[in-house]
Coordinates of C-alpha atoms in Angstrom, one line a residue:
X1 CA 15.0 -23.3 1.5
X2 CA 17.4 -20.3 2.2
X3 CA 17.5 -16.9 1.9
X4 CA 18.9 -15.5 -1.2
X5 CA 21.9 -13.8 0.9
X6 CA 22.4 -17.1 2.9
X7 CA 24.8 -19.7 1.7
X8 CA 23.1 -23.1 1.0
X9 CA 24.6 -23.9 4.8
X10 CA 22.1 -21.9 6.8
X11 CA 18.6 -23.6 7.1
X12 CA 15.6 -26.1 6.9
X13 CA 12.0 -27.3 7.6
X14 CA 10.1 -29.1 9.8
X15 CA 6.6 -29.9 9.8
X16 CA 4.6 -26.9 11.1
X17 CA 3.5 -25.4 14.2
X18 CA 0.1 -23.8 14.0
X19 CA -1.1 -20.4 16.5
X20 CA -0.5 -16.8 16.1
X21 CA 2.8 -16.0 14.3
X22 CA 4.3 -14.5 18.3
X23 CA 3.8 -18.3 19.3
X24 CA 5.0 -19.9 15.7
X25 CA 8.4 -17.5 15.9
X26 CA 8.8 -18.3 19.8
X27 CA 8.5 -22.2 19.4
X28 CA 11.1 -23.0 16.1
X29 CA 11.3 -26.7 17.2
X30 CA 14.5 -27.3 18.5
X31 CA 16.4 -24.8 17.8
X32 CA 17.0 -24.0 21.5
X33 CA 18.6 -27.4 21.7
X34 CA 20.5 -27.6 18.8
X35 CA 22.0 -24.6 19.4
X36 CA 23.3 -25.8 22.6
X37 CA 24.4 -29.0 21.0
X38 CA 26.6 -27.6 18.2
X39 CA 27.9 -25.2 20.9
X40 CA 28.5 -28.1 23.2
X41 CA 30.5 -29.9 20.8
X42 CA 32.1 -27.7 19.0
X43 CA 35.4 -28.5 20.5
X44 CA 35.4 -31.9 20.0
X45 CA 37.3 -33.8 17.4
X46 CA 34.3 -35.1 15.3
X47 CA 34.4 -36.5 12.0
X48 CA 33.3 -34.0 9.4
X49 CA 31.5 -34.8 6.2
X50 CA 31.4 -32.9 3.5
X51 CA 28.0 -34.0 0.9
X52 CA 27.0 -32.9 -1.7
X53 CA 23.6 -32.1 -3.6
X54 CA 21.3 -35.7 -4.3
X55 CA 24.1 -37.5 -2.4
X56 CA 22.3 -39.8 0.1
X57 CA 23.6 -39.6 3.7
X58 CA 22.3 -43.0 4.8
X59 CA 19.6 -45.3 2.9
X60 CA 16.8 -47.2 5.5
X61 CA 18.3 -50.9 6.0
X62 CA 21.7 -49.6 6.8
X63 CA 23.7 -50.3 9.9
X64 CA 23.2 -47.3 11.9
X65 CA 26.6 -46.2 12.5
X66 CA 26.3 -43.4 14.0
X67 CA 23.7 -39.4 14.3
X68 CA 24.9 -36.8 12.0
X69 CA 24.3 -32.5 13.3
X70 CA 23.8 -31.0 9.9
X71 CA 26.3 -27.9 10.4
X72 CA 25.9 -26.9 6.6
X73 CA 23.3 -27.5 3.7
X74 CA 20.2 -28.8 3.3
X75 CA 19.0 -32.2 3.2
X76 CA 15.2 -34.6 3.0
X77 CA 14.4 -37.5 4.7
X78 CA 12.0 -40.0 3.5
X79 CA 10.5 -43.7 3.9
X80 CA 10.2 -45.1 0.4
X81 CA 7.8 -48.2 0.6
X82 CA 7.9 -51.8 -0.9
X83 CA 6.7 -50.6 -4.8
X84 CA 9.6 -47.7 -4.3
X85 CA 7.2 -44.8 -4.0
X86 CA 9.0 -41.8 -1.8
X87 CA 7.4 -40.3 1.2
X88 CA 8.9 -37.0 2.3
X89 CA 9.0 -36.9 6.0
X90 CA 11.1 -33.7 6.5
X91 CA 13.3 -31.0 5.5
X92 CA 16.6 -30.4 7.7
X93 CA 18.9 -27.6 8.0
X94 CA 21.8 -26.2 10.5
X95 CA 21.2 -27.7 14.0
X96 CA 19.3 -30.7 12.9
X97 CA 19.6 -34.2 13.7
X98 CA 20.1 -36.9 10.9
X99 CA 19.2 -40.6 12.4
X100 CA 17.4 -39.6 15.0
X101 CA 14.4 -41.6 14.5
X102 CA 16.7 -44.6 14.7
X103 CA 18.1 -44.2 18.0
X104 CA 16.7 -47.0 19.4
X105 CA 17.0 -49.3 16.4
X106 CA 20.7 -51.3 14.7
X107 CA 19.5 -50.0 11.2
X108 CA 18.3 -46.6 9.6
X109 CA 14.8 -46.5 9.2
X110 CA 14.4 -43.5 6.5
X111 CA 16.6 -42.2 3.7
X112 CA 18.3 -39.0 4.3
X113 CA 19.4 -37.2 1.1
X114 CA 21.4 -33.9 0.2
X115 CA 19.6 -31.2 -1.5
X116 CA 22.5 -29.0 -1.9
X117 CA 26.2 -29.1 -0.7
X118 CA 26.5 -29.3 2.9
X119 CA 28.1 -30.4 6.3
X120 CA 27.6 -33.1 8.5
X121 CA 29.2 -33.2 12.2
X122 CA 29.3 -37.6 12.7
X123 CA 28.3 -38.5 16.2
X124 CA 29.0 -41.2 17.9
X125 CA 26.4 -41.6 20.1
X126 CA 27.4 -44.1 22.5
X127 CA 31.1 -42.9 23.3
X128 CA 29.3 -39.4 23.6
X129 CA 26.6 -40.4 26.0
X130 CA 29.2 -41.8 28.1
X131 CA 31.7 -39.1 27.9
X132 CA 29.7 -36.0 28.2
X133 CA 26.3 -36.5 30.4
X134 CA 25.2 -33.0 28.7
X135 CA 24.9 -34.7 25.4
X136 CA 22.1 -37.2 26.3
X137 CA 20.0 -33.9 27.8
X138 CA 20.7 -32.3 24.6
X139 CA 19.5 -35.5 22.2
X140 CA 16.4 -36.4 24.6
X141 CA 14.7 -32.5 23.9
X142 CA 15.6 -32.7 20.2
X143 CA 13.8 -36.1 20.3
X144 CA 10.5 -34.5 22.4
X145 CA 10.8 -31.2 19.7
X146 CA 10.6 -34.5 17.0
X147 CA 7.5 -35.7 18.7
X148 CA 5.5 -32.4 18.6
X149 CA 6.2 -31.4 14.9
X150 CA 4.8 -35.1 14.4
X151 CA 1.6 -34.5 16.2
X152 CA 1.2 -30.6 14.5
X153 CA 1.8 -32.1 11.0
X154 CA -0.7 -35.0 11.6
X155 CA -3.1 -32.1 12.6
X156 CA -2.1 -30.0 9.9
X157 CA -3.1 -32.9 7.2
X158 CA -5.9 -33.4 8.9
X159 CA -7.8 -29.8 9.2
X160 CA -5.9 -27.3 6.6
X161 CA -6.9 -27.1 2.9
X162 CA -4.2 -27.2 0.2
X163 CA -3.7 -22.9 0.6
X164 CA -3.4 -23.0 4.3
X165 CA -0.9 -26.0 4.2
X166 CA 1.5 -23.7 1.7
X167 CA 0.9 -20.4 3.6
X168 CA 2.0 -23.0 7.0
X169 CA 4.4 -24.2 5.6
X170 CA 6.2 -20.8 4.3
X171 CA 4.9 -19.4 7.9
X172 CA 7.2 -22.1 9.7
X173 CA 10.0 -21.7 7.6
X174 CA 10.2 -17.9 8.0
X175 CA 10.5 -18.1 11.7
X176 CA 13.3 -20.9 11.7
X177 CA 14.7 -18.1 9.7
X178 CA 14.0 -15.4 11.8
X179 CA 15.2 -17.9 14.9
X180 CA 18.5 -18.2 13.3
X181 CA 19.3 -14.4 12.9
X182 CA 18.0 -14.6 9.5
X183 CA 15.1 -12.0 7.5
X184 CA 11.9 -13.9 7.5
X185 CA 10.9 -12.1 4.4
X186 CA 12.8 -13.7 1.5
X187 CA 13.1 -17.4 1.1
X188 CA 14.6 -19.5 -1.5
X189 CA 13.5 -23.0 -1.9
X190 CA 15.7 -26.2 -2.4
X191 CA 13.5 -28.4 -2.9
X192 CA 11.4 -29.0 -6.3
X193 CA 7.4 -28.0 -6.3
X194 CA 7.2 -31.9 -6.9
X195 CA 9.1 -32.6 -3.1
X196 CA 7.2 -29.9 -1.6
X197 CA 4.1 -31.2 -2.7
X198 CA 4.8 -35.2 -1.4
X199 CA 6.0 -33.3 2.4
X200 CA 2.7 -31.6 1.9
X201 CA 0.2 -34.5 1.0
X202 CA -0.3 -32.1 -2.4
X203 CA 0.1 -32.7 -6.0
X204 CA 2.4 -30.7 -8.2
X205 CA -0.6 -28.8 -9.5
X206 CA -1.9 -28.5 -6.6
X207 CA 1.4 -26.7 -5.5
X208 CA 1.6 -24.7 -8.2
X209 CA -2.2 -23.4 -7.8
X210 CA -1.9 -22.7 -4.4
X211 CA 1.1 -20.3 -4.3
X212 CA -0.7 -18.6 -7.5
X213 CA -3.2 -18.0 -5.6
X214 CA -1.3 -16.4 -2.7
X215 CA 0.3 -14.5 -5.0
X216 CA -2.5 -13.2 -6.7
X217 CA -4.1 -11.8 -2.8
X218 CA -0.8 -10.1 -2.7
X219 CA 0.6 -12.0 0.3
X220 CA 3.8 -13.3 -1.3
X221 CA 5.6 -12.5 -4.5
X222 CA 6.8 -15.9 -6.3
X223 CA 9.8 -16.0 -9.0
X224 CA 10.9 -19.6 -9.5
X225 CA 12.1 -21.2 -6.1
X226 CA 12.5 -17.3 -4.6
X227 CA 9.1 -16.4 -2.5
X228 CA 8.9 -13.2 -0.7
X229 CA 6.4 -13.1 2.2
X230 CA 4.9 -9.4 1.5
X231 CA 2.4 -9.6 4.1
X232 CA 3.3 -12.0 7.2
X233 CA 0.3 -11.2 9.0
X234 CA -2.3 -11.4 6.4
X235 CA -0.9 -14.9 5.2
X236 CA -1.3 -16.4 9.1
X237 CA -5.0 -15.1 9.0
X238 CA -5.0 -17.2 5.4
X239 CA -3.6 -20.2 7.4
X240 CA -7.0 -20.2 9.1
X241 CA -9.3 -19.1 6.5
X242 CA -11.7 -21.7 5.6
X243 CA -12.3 -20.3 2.4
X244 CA -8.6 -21.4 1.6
X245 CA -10.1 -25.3 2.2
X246 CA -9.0 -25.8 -1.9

């Protein structure tokens, strides 16, 4: 998801955080952190990748060889189970980690795929963590901001209708926008209505019927992948409406 003036290399989504939109804009999960981590190495010689759109990055089962900082582009991570049905687990932009979940493990656990052309800073974590002791700080509150979305998007699945899920999720993404020096207004999405709709525990239809019906209580305006948020305040009271339980 981008904004129509941003190049592809600007942005993503995480599962949401839920509270008045002040609290949602001043909590854009690590962002704080990975800032300070693309600023913190930003001098040093890293490998840079270049990808490019449904190229994967990694595939679980894979050696883990090393964490990749998306600098540019926009990728999905997902577990895909034993019958080879996909779960979406996230959407990453600028400042995100790729591989994090792994840390800990000698193989990937997900699949990480480009949604667009992109950027990826390769990090290799052990000769960093021994090199710079800033960079383990850095990893360890990226991994606590991982941790928090996972406990608000358990919530969110389990409380929010299919409306307030879509009005969340646009809600989230608009201040990781905003966060990143970006208009929160006007968003372009990169992924299909189908890979929204797996993130969101939602059906295509489903999807499709929701952001009608945001559209038709004048909250957002939709052409194609382009939304515009008309009314950011009226769409978090929709968040919480339990008339939007569809």
């Amino acid at each position: 998801m981008l904004l129509e003036a941003v190049s592809p290399s600007a942005v993503a989504f995480h599962a949401p955080h839920f509270g008045a939109v002040p609290a949602v804009a001043g909590a854009v999960a690590g962002d704080g952190s990975a800032r300070s981590l693309e600023q913190l190495l930003k001098d040093w010689p890293l490998q840079r990748r270049c990808v490019h759109a449904k190229q994967y990055v990694f595939r679980a089962g894979q050696p883990r060889q090393a964490l990749y900082l998306v600098h540019a582009g926009f990728f999905k991570t997902a577990l895909v189970s034993d019958d080879g049905r996909e779960k979406i687990t996230g959407f990453r932009m600028r400042g995100d980690l790729l591989g994090l979940d792994a840390l800990d493990q000698p193989v990937y656990t997900c699949d990480a795929v480009a949604l667009d052309t992109g950027e990826l800073w390769e990090l290799p974590y052990a000769q960093l963590r021994e090199r710079l002791p800033q960079f383990q700080e850095r990893i360890t509150a990226m991994l606590a901001g991982e941790i928090r979305r996972d406990w608000n998007w358990m919530l969110a699945l389990g409380t929010l209708g299919a409306d307030q899920r879509v009005a969340a999720f646009l809600l989230d993404l608009a201040a990781r926008l905003e966060g990143l020096g970006f208009s929160a207004s006007r968003l372009m999405l990169r992924m299909t209505r189908a890979e929204l709709g797996n993130f969101l525990s939602l059906t295509l239809e489903t999807v499709t019927r929701a952001l009608s019906r945001l559209q038709a209580r004048g909250l957002i305006a939709v052409d194609g992948r382009e939304i515009r948020i008309l009314e950011p305040a009226a769409l978090q009271a929709a968040q919480r409406d339990p008339a939007l339980c569809h």
